[in-house]
C-alpha cells in the first residue's frame, strides 16, 4: 500500500497529478476546477511537523494476538451465529491525514485498486448520531488471493484521541476482574525480566562473597577463619535458595 498509494500521492503536487500517479480518473470526481489545480504541498494540506511533502502517513498495527483473535471469534459467533463470516482485521493499517481532500483522494485510490469487502463511513451523522468509536472511514480490502486487511482512514487529531482512549477501551472489554489488575497505563517489567535481573544481581553477590572469602583466606586477616568462611557460605546458600524460588515463579510453580 505504501508503494501503490502513499509514495505516489506524497510525490504528486496537484489533484490531477495524484490521479495520474494512482491510475484513477478525476473526471466527475473532483468537479471544482480549483481543486484540480490546487498546490497540494501548501502548508494547509501537509502533515503537521512534516517537511511539506508528507500528505499522508501509514501506521501498520501489530497482528492481532492469538488470544484476542479467539475471543473476538467467539463474540462474533455468539452475536451473529451462521451469519458470522470470520475475522477480517488480523492485519491492520491506518492512513493518517490532516485534510479531508487528501483523505478523499486516498479513499478513491483504494476502492479503485483493491476489492472492497466492507465499508463503513463513520463520519455520517445519519448512521452514527453518537460515536461509540472514533469517526473514520473503515474498510476491509482484499490485497489479493483472499488476504483481507482492515483499513482505517483517520485524521491526525482523532487518531491522537483514539490512542488516549484505548486504555479505557481495554477496561470496558475486560472479561473478568483479573484482567483489570494487569498493568494498563504503563508497560511494567515482566516476571521474566524481574527474574533475570534479580538472579543476575544475586549471582554478582555470590561471586563477591567468594572473592571476599578467597581474599580473607589469603590475607589471614580474621581471627576465626572457619567462622568467617562458614558465614559466607551460609549467605551463599540463602542466595541460591532465593534464586531457585524466583526461577520457579517464572514457570508458575509455588
XYZ file of C-alpha atoms in Angstrom:
254
model
C 0.000 0.000 0.000
C 2.878 2.353 0.644
C 4.310 1.807 -2.828
C 0.981 1.830 -4.662
C -0.766 4.696 -2.838
C 1.269 6.646 -0.280
C 4.515 7.262 -2.182
C 2.836 8.408 -5.448
C 0.486 10.702 -3.535
C 3.216 12.299 -1.434
C 5.289 12.888 -4.582
C 2.438 14.487 -6.556
C 1.743 18.228 -6.463
C -1.834 18.561 -7.770
C -5.047 16.563 -7.706
C -4.633 15.813 -11.407
C -1.099 14.663 -10.673
C -2.318 12.416 -7.867
C -4.968 10.845 -10.078
C -2.415 10.250 -12.819
C 0.095 8.742 -10.380
C -2.507 6.497 -8.755
C -4.125 5.468 -12.024
C -7.558 6.874 -11.188
C -9.759 9.245 -13.162
C -10.524 12.690 -11.778
C -13.395 13.196 -14.224
C -16.662 13.518 -12.320
C -14.756 13.012 -9.097
C -13.377 16.421 -8.174
C -15.665 18.745 -10.128
C -14.406 22.044 -8.741
C -11.651 23.340 -11.062
C -9.942 24.970 -8.092
C -9.232 21.601 -6.501
C -8.000 20.079 -9.736
C -5.086 22.519 -9.855
C -4.539 23.312 -6.168
C -0.952 23.078 -4.884
C -1.154 20.085 -2.539
C 2.115 20.825 -0.796
C 0.692 24.036 0.545
C 1.113 24.077 4.336
C -2.631 23.652 4.954
C -2.596 20.168 3.392
C 0.690 18.775 4.689
C 1.069 16.703 7.836
C 1.925 18.693 10.950
C 5.654 18.641 11.625
C 6.450 17.297 8.154
C 8.840 18.781 5.620
C 5.976 19.945 3.432
C 5.982 16.814 1.278
C 4.061 14.454 3.541
C 0.336 14.453 2.851
C -0.460 11.019 4.266
C 1.203 8.598 6.667
C 0.590 4.901 7.185
C 0.627 3.203 10.557
C 0.717 -0.580 10.453
C -0.739 -2.159 13.559
C 0.724 -5.324 15.053
C -1.033 -8.564 14.035
C -3.943 -9.330 16.345
C -2.847 -11.572 19.200
C -3.931 -15.218 19.233
C -5.867 -14.725 22.490
C -7.728 -11.640 21.228
C -8.476 -13.340 17.892
C -10.078 -16.314 19.666
C -12.095 -14.013 21.936
C -13.350 -11.925 19.011
C -14.226 -15.040 17.002
C -16.273 -16.293 19.945
C -18.016 -12.923 20.305
C -18.837 -12.845 16.583
C -20.347 -16.334 16.567
C -22.405 -15.565 19.677
C -23.726 -12.346 18.143
C -24.313 -13.364 14.507
C -24.452 -17.156 14.530
C -24.302 -18.577 10.996
C -24.032 -15.059 9.549
C -20.592 -14.641 11.125
C -18.010 -14.579 8.317
C -14.848 -14.710 10.384
C -12.202 -12.204 11.387
C -11.268 -9.501 8.915
C -8.825 -7.485 10.994
C -5.920 -9.820 11.669
C -3.785 -7.369 9.665
C -4.387 -3.659 10.130
C -3.260 -0.348 8.683
C -4.312 3.227 9.406
C -3.905 6.073 6.915
C -3.399 9.364 8.745
C -4.284 12.785 7.270
C -4.616 16.447 8.153
C -7.024 17.388 5.358
C -10.318 15.916 4.015
C -9.223 16.442 0.394
C -6.244 14.105 0.824
C -8.407 11.546 2.631
C -10.855 11.636 -0.279
C -8.071 11.009 -2.790
C -6.698 8.033 -0.862
C -10.186 6.563 -0.451
C -10.756 6.847 -4.196
C -7.427 5.171 -4.924
C -8.035 2.282 -2.519
C -11.522 1.412 -3.749
C -10.223 1.575 -7.339
C -7.165 -0.615 -6.813
C -8.495 -3.212 -4.358
C -11.643 -5.278 -3.961
C -13.753 -3.953 -1.092
C -15.326 -6.480 1.291
C -16.745 -3.998 3.759
C -17.048 -0.233 4.154
C -18.377 1.989 6.945
C -18.495 5.767 6.797
C -18.321 6.654 10.470
C -18.347 10.347 9.631
C -22.010 10.024 8.581
C -24.350 11.761 11.036
C -27.287 9.832 9.558
C -25.820 6.477 10.618
C -23.649 7.443 13.585
C -25.588 10.085 15.519
C -23.420 9.312 18.553
C -19.919 7.923 18.493
C -19.069 4.710 20.295
C -15.887 4.552 18.197
C -13.695 7.266 16.644
C -15.139 8.710 13.396
C -13.293 7.440 10.337
C -13.654 5.585 7.048
C -13.424 1.892 7.883
C -12.829 -0.691 5.144
C -11.904 -4.316 4.616
C -9.856 -4.770 1.442
C -8.615 -7.859 -0.366
C -4.930 -7.397 -1.170
C -5.040 -10.444 -3.408
C -5.879 -14.147 -3.148
C -8.288 -13.568 -0.283
C -5.812 -11.818 2.013
C -8.060 -9.350 3.854
C -6.740 -6.318 5.693
C -8.536 -3.793 7.885
C -8.014 -0.223 6.654
C -8.930 2.941 8.541
C -8.749 6.464 7.118
C -8.440 8.859 10.030
C -7.497 12.443 10.820
C -4.433 13.017 12.987
C -6.253 14.716 15.858
C -8.829 11.910 16.043
C -6.051 9.332 15.988
C -4.412 11.059 18.963
C -7.684 10.885 20.895
C -8.124 7.228 19.950
C -4.702 6.378 21.367
C -5.569 8.037 24.681
C -8.938 6.278 24.901
C -7.658 2.802 24.026
C -6.626 2.110 27.618
C -10.193 2.708 28.781
C -11.459 0.535 25.925
C -9.314 -2.277 27.337
C -11.022 -1.763 30.705
C -14.517 -1.849 29.193
C -13.940 -5.059 27.242
C -12.189 -6.880 30.113
C -13.882 -10.242 30.649
C -13.057 -10.564 34.366
C -11.550 -8.537 37.236
C -8.219 -10.346 36.899
C -7.696 -8.672 33.524
C -8.149 -5.223 35.083
C -5.370 -5.885 37.550
C -2.856 -6.186 34.712
C -0.741 -3.042 34.161
C -2.736 -0.846 31.778
C -1.271 2.627 31.714
C 2.434 1.804 31.709
C 4.446 -1.128 30.488
C 5.517 -2.876 33.669
C 8.547 -5.182 33.705
C 7.503 -8.776 33.200
C 8.164 -11.514 35.713
C 10.817 -12.920 33.400
C 12.539 -9.520 33.214
C 12.397 -9.249 37.003
C 13.656 -12.795 37.447
C 16.597 -12.335 35.100
C 17.565 -9.029 36.671
C 17.406 -10.268 40.262
C 19.196 -13.535 39.511
C 21.986 -11.569 37.843
C 22.284 -9.391 40.937
C 22.295 -12.426 43.240
C 24.970 -14.132 41.164
C 27.052 -10.995 41.375
C 26.619 -11.025 45.158
C 27.646 -14.681 45.370
C 30.725 -14.040 43.261
C 31.572 -11.126 45.511
C 31.241 -13.329 48.607
C 33.551 -15.910 47.064
C 36.099 -13.204 46.303
C 35.936 -11.942 49.889
C 36.326 -15.497 51.181
C 39.394 -16.078 48.997
C 40.922 -12.742 49.956
C 40.389 -13.349 53.671
C 41.922 -16.828 53.475
C 44.925 -15.494 51.576
C 45.471 -12.496 53.814
C 44.701 -14.259 57.089
C 43.169 -11.051 58.475
C 40.333 -12.528 60.534
C 40.542 -14.059 63.986
C 38.478 -17.138 63.151
C 38.833 -18.228 59.504
C 36.481 -21.173 59.930
C 33.685 -18.992 61.349
C 34.071 -16.371 58.610
C 34.075 -18.977 55.852
C 31.040 -20.725 57.347
C 29.193 -17.377 57.497
C 29.933 -16.539 53.874
C 28.905 -19.997 52.695
C 25.636 -19.731 54.617
C 24.954 -16.405 52.907
C 25.560 -18.031 49.538
C 23.214 -20.872 50.421
C 20.435 -18.379 51.206
C 21.107 -16.521 47.979
C 20.862 -19.747 45.982
C 17.531 -20.586 47.652
C 16.232 -17.158 46.641
C 17.403 -17.679 43.064
C 15.670 -21.069 42.883
C 12.436 -19.552 44.240
C 12.462 -16.822 41.588
C 13.160 -19.353 38.837
C 10.128 -21.404 39.934
C 7.899 -18.307 39.814
C 8.708 -17.833 36.136
C 7.210 -21.234 35.258
C 4.185 -20.858 37.527
C 5.314 -23.088 40.391
C 4.536 -22.289 44.028
